[in-house]
């Protein structure tokens, strides 16, 4: 579980976040939705302490996250970013096995885990020896997800992980991610600016605007919401949203 209590964050005199209160329940996919610059990435980074709040507190599994060792904290949190964030000079195998390696797993166990993760994200075993530049964008994203899951963290932070992909690949990865989540039950914070993606993946959608949390709604509530920001989103995305809401989960 993740809790944000009265978070404010300013940097260089700019107020990036203010009055942020949010609770992410165990096993849910909480989507942070908002336009560019609304503070989504910053909010995500508060969880694994890449950003420290100016005031307020973030609790991870009931503990203030600044009261635990940062390495320890990050071990329990997988992090996936848009360009997958793979290390270019490491093979797929070494990228996926990175955290298990740091944690001192024996080589053989890492090797098995890497194979298991490749299978889990739908990649063939022979990709293990390739380098990131020898993969397609979609394959890199899958490796990014595999790497984040390798040490079996309870929490997964995903920052526009499918943003740079073509619509078909994106659709496929969204569908597979939902199926995956049914098996792994992570507590997920998923950032996107795409309402369609938010409706499809989110247990709940937290809408951000200018560093503030505007509202938190389920996908079904979001579509009917009279909140001006939420309905502006719905109008902007237009027709066919009903069918996007929670496809594959219900
Ligand atoms: N270190 C920093 N110094 C100055 N401004 C910052 C810093 N970090 C973030 N900001 C500002 O805070 C705001 C929120 O940034 P953030 O990256 O959280 O937005 P975002 O919602 O993730 O946007 P995008 O959809 O474009 O990724 C932006 O206006 C950004 O310029
Ligand atoms: Mg961002």
GROMACS .gro file of C-alpha atoms and ligand atoms in nm:
model
  282
    1UNK     CA    1   0.000   0.000   0.000
    2UNK     CA    2   0.113   0.353  -0.076
    3UNK     CA    3  -0.013   0.666   0.096
    4UNK     CA    4   0.059   1.029   0.016
    5UNK     CA    5  -0.013   1.261   0.308
    6UNK     CA    6  -0.036   1.636   0.242
    7UNK     CA    7   0.249   1.636  -0.005
    8UNK     CA    8   0.392   1.958  -0.138
    9UNK     CA    9   0.698   1.981  -0.355
   10UNK     CA   10   0.874   2.294  -0.476
   11UNK     CA   11   1.198   2.317  -0.664
   12UNK     CA   12   1.383   2.637  -0.763
   13UNK     CA   13   1.091   2.841  -0.636
   14UNK     CA   14   0.843   2.652  -0.856
   15UNK     CA   15   0.554   2.481  -0.683
   16UNK     CA   16   0.536   2.148  -0.863
   17UNK     CA   17   0.292   1.966  -0.633
   18UNK     CA   18   0.061   2.089  -0.362
   19UNK     CA   19  -0.188   1.942  -0.117
   20UNK     CA   20  -0.153   1.592  -0.254
   21UNK     CA   21  -0.340   1.322  -0.064
   22UNK     CA   22  -0.377   0.980  -0.218
   23UNK     CA   23  -0.396   0.618  -0.114
   24UNK     CA   24  -0.309   0.333  -0.348
   25UNK     CA   25  -0.457   0.005  -0.229
   26UNK     CA   26  -0.281  -0.329  -0.236
   27UNK     CA   27  -0.323  -0.499  -0.573
   28UNK     CA   28  -0.487  -0.211  -0.757
   29UNK     CA   29  -0.377  -0.027  -1.069
   30UNK     CA   30  -0.400   0.339  -0.979
   31UNK     CA   31  -0.366   0.551  -1.292
   32UNK     CA   32  -0.226   0.901  -1.267
   33UNK     CA   33  -0.382   1.084  -1.560
   34UNK     CA   34  -0.302   1.440  -1.655
   35UNK     CA   35  -0.163   1.664  -1.921
   36UNK     CA   36   0.206   1.728  -1.975
   37UNK     CA   37   0.359   1.911  -1.680
   38UNK     CA   38   0.074   1.833  -1.440
   39UNK     CA   39   0.309   1.653  -1.201
   40UNK     CA   40   0.256   1.283  -1.276
   41UNK     CA   41   0.621   1.179  -1.301
   42UNK     CA   42   0.711   1.382  -0.994
   43UNK     CA   43   0.435   1.209  -0.798
   44UNK     CA   44   0.563   0.869  -0.908
   45UNK     CA   45   0.920   0.956  -0.809
   46UNK     CA   46   0.807   1.047  -0.459
   47UNK     CA   47   0.733   0.678  -0.401
   48UNK     CA   48   1.085   0.547  -0.465
   49UNK     CA   49   1.246   0.864  -0.331
   50UNK     CA   50   1.388   0.992  -0.654
   51UNK     CA   51   1.208   1.305  -0.533
   52UNK     CA   52   1.184   1.416  -0.169
   53UNK     CA   53   0.876   1.620  -0.074
   54UNK     CA   54   0.915   1.972   0.065
   55UNK     CA   55   0.644   1.885   0.315
   56UNK     CA   56   0.421   1.591   0.388
   57UNK     CA   57   0.495   1.222   0.396
   58UNK     CA   58   0.482   0.919   0.171
   59UNK     CA   59   0.410   0.587   0.340
   60UNK     CA   60   0.502   0.262   0.171
   61UNK     CA   61   0.350  -0.043   0.335
   62UNK     CA   62   0.268   0.163   0.640
   63UNK     CA   63   0.616   0.308   0.690
   64UNK     CA   64   0.735   0.660   0.609
   65UNK     CA   65   0.957   0.600   0.309
   66UNK     CA   66   1.225   0.838   0.437
   67UNK     CA   67   1.262   0.625   0.749
   68UNK     CA   68   1.380   0.318   0.562
   69UNK     CA   69   1.709   0.261   0.385
   70UNK     CA   70   1.668   0.385   0.028
   71UNK     CA   71   1.823   0.071  -0.123
   72UNK     CA   72   1.590  -0.144   0.084
   73UNK     CA   73   1.296   0.072  -0.022
   74UNK     CA   74   1.380   0.045  -0.393
   75UNK     CA   75   1.422  -0.330  -0.374
   76UNK     CA   76   1.053  -0.354  -0.307
   77UNK     CA   77   0.959  -0.125  -0.597
   78UNK     CA   78   0.982  -0.200  -0.969
   79UNK     CA   79   1.017   0.104  -1.195
   80UNK     CA   80   0.938   0.112  -1.567
   81UNK     CA   81   0.995   0.425  -1.773
   82UNK     CA   82   0.897   0.526  -2.124
   83UNK     CA   83   1.214   0.431  -2.309
   84UNK     CA   84   1.239   0.122  -2.091
   85UNK     CA   85   1.561   0.260  -1.934
   86UNK     CA   86   1.769  -0.043  -2.022
   87UNK     CA   87   2.145  -0.034  -1.985
   88UNK     CA   88   2.274  -0.028  -2.344
   89UNK     CA   89   2.595  -0.223  -2.280
   90UNK     CA   90   2.417  -0.502  -2.094
   91UNK     CA   91   2.247  -0.791  -2.270
   92UNK     CA   92   1.877  -0.851  -2.216
   93UNK     CA   93   1.971  -1.122  -1.969
   94UNK     CA   94   2.192  -0.892  -1.762
   95UNK     CA   95   1.936  -0.614  -1.774
   96UNK     CA   96   1.658  -0.838  -1.645
   97UNK     CA   97   1.886  -0.998  -1.388
   98UNK     CA   98   2.019  -0.668  -1.260
   99UNK     CA   99   1.829  -0.642  -0.933
  100UNK     CA  100   1.853  -1.015  -0.847
  101UNK     CA  101   2.229  -0.983  -0.908
  102UNK     CA  102   2.253  -0.684  -0.675
  103UNK     CA  103   2.062  -0.886  -0.421
  104UNK     CA  104   2.322  -1.160  -0.447
  105UNK     CA  105   2.117  -1.438  -0.602
  106UNK     CA  106   2.325  -1.732  -0.727
  107UNK     CA  107   2.396  -1.720  -1.104
  108UNK     CA  108   2.187  -2.028  -1.179
  109UNK     CA  109   1.882  -1.891  -1.000
  110UNK     CA  110   1.921  -1.559  -1.189
  111UNK     CA  111   1.942  -1.744  -1.519
  112UNK     CA  112   1.623  -1.937  -1.446
  113UNK     CA  113   1.448  -1.623  -1.328
  114UNK     CA  114   1.544  -1.437  -1.647
  115UNK     CA  115   1.398  -1.718  -1.859
  116UNK     CA  116   1.083  -1.718  -1.648
  117UNK     CA  117   1.048  -1.340  -1.686
  118UNK     CA  118   1.102  -1.353  -2.064
  119UNK     CA  119   0.824  -1.607  -2.088
  120UNK     CA  120   0.600  -1.404  -1.859
  121UNK     CA  121   0.622  -1.096  -2.083
  122UNK     CA  122   0.588  -1.299  -2.402
  123UNK     CA  123   0.944  -1.282  -2.534
  124UNK     CA  124   1.134  -1.574  -2.678
  125UNK     CA  125   1.421  -1.717  -2.475
  126UNK     CA  126   1.679  -1.654  -2.745
  127UNK     CA  127   1.646  -1.277  -2.701
  128UNK     CA  128   1.838  -1.310  -2.374
  129UNK     CA  129   2.177  -1.267  -2.541
  130UNK     CA  130   2.080  -0.959  -2.743
  131UNK     CA  131   2.157  -0.597  -2.659
  132UNK     CA  132   1.880  -0.338  -2.624
  133UNK     CA  133   1.961  -0.174  -2.961
  134UNK     CA  134   1.900  -0.511  -3.128
  135UNK     CA  135   1.538  -0.511  -3.014
  136UNK     CA  136   1.227  -0.333  -3.137
  137UNK     CA  137   1.069  -0.064  -2.920
  138UNK     CA  138   0.792  -0.300  -2.812
  139UNK     CA  139   1.041  -0.572  -2.722
  140UNK     CA  140   1.243  -0.321  -2.519
  141UNK     CA  141   0.928  -0.224  -2.328
  142UNK     CA  142   0.861  -0.588  -2.249
  143UNK     CA  143   1.218  -0.625  -2.125
  144UNK     CA  144   1.164  -0.314  -1.912
  145UNK     CA  145   0.858  -0.475  -1.752
  146UNK     CA  146   1.044  -0.805  -1.708
  147UNK     CA  147   1.331  -0.627  -1.538
  148UNK     CA  148   1.098  -0.440  -1.304
  149UNK     CA  149   0.931  -0.769  -1.203
  150UNK     CA  150   1.244  -0.982  -1.175
  151UNK     CA  151   1.303  -0.946  -0.801
  152UNK     CA  152   0.928  -0.978  -0.738
  153UNK     CA  153   0.863  -0.635  -0.586
  154UNK     CA  154   0.519  -0.575  -0.435
  155UNK     CA  155   0.497  -0.232  -0.597
  156UNK     CA  156   0.531  -0.138  -0.962
  157UNK     CA  157   0.572   0.220  -1.081
  158UNK     CA  158   0.508   0.264  -1.453
  159UNK     CA  159   0.572   0.598  -1.621
  160UNK     CA  160   0.408   0.602  -1.966
  161UNK     CA  161   0.558   0.261  -2.037
  162UNK     CA  162   0.366   0.211  -2.361
  163UNK     CA  163   0.370   0.573  -2.475
  164UNK     CA  164   0.616   0.550  -2.762
  165UNK     CA  165   0.459   0.249  -2.931
  166UNK     CA  166   0.236   0.214  -3.236
  167UNK     CA  167  -0.134   0.168  -3.154
  168UNK     CA  168  -0.144  -0.206  -3.228
  169UNK     CA  169   0.159  -0.292  -3.018
  170UNK     CA  170   0.032  -0.064  -2.746
  171UNK     CA  171  -0.305  -0.237  -2.749
  172UNK     CA  172  -0.136  -0.574  -2.727
  173UNK     CA  173   0.089  -0.472  -2.437
  174UNK     CA  174  -0.208  -0.321  -2.249
  175UNK     CA  175  -0.405  -0.642  -2.288
  176UNK     CA  176  -0.110  -0.853  -2.180
  177UNK     CA  177  -0.034  -0.626  -1.890
  178UNK     CA  178  -0.389  -0.675  -1.758
  179UNK     CA  179  -0.355  -1.051  -1.790
  180UNK     CA  180  -0.017  -1.038  -1.620
  181UNK     CA  181  -0.156  -0.831  -1.333
  182UNK     CA  182  -0.426  -1.092  -1.276
  183UNK     CA  183  -0.145  -1.334  -1.202
  184UNK     CA  184   0.104  -1.116  -1.015
  185UNK     CA  185  -0.129  -0.879  -0.821
  186UNK     CA  186   0.118  -0.596  -0.784
  187UNK     CA  187   0.028  -0.260  -0.637
  188UNK     CA  188   0.066  -0.048  -0.949
  189UNK     CA  189   0.089   0.326  -1.006
  190UNK     CA  190   0.058   0.379  -1.380
  191UNK     CA  191   0.118   0.720  -1.541
  192UNK     CA  192  -0.042   0.817  -1.869
  193UNK     CA  193  -0.192   1.116  -2.045
  194UNK     CA  194  -0.411   0.888  -2.256
  195UNK     CA  195  -0.766   0.865  -2.122
  196UNK     CA  196  -0.835   0.554  -2.325
  197UNK     CA  197  -0.540   0.378  -2.162
  198UNK     CA  198  -0.646   0.503  -1.818
  199UNK     CA  199  -1.000   0.370  -1.863
  200UNK     CA  200  -0.876   0.038  -1.979
  201UNK     CA  201  -0.607  -0.028  -1.719
  202UNK     CA  202  -0.712   0.164  -1.411
  203UNK     CA  203  -0.893   0.028  -1.107
  204UNK     CA  204  -0.918   0.398  -1.030
  205UNK     CA  205  -0.806   0.710  -1.212
  206UNK     CA  206  -0.646   0.999  -1.025
  207UNK     CA  207  -0.673   1.308  -1.241
  208UNK     CA  208  -0.398   1.567  -1.200
  209UNK     CA  209  -0.390   1.925  -1.313
  210UNK     CA  210  -0.121   2.183  -1.239
  211UNK     CA  211   0.035   1.992  -0.952
  212UNK     CA  212  -0.292   1.912  -0.781
  213UNK     CA  213  -0.507   1.605  -0.762
  214UNK     CA  214  -0.841   1.707  -0.910
  215UNK     CA  215  -1.044   1.394  -0.846
  216UNK     CA  216  -1.017   1.016  -0.812
  217UNK     CA  217  -1.276   0.807  -0.995
  218UNK     CA  218  -1.331   0.456  -1.122
  219UNK     CA  219  -1.334   0.430  -1.503
  220UNK     CA  220  -1.715   0.402  -1.506
  221UNK     CA  221  -1.749   0.707  -1.279
  222UNK     CA  222  -1.499   0.899  -1.489
  223UNK     CA  223  -1.713   0.865  -1.800
  224UNK     CA  224  -2.020   1.003  -1.622
  225UNK     CA  225  -1.840   1.261  -1.410
  226UNK     CA  226  -1.960   1.618  -1.398
  227UNK     CA  227  -1.619   1.731  -1.278
  228UNK     CA  228  -1.516   1.997  -1.530
  229UNK     CA  229  -1.163   1.859  -1.579
  230UNK     CA  230  -1.283   1.501  -1.613
  231UNK     CA  231  -1.556   1.590  -1.859
  232UNK     CA  232  -1.313   1.804  -2.060
  233UNK     CA  233  -1.100   1.492  -2.098
  234UNK     CA  234  -1.397   1.281  -2.203
  235UNK     CA  235  -1.499   1.541  -2.464
  236UNK     CA  236  -1.145   1.569  -2.597
  237UNK     CA  237  -1.117   1.195  -2.648
  238UNK     CA  238  -1.460   1.168  -2.806
  239UNK     CA  239  -1.653   0.861  -2.911
  240UNK     CA  240  -1.605   0.497  -2.826
  241UNK     CA  241  -1.475   0.544  -2.472
  242UNK     CA  242  -1.742   0.326  -2.310
  243UNK     CA  243  -1.595   0.021  -2.474
  244UNK     CA  244  -1.246   0.119  -2.358
  245UNK     CA  245  -1.344   0.119  -1.991
  246UNK     CA  246  -1.195  -0.183  -1.816
  247UNK     CA  247  -1.194  -0.411  -2.115
  248UNK     CA  248  -1.047  -0.739  -2.015
  249UNK     CA  249  -1.094  -0.694  -1.641
  250UNK     CA  250  -1.467  -0.749  -1.625
  251LIG     N1  251   1.382   1.956  -1.101
  251LIG     C1  252   1.290   2.041  -1.150
  251LIG     N2  253   1.316   2.172  -1.161
  251LIG     C2  254   1.224   2.258  -1.208
  251LIG     N3  255   1.102   2.223  -1.247
  251LIG     C3  256   1.070   2.094  -1.236
  251LIG     C4  257   1.160   1.997  -1.187
  251LIG     N4  258   1.098   1.876  -1.190
  251LIG     C5  259   0.976   1.897  -1.240
  251LIG     N5  260   0.958   2.029  -1.266
  251LIG     C6  261   0.837   2.090  -1.323
  251LIG     O1  262   0.727   2.034  -1.256
  251LIG     C7  263   0.618   2.017  -1.344
  251LIG     C8  264   0.570   1.874  -1.340
  251LIG     O2  265   0.666   1.789  -1.399
  251LIG     P1  266   0.639   1.634  -1.422
  251LIG     O3  267   0.758   1.579  -1.489
  251LIG     O4  268   0.598   1.573  -1.294
  251LIG     O5  269   0.514   1.640  -1.520
  251LIG     P2  270   0.438   1.522  -1.598
  251LIG     O6  271   0.295   1.532  -1.560
  251LIG     O7  272   0.507   1.394  -1.574
  251LIG     O8  273   0.452   1.567  -1.750
  251LIG     P3  274   0.474   1.480  -1.887
  251LIG     O9  275   0.339   1.423  -1.923
  251LIG    O10  276   0.521   1.581  -1.985
  251LIG    O11  277   0.576   1.374  -1.857
  251LIG     C9  278   0.666   2.063  -1.481
  251LIG    O12  279   0.623   2.194  -1.502
  251LIG    C10  280   0.816   2.056  -1.468
  251LIG    O13  281   0.879   2.149  -1.552
  252LIG    MG1  282   0.613   1.263  -1.702
   0.00000   0.00000   0.00000
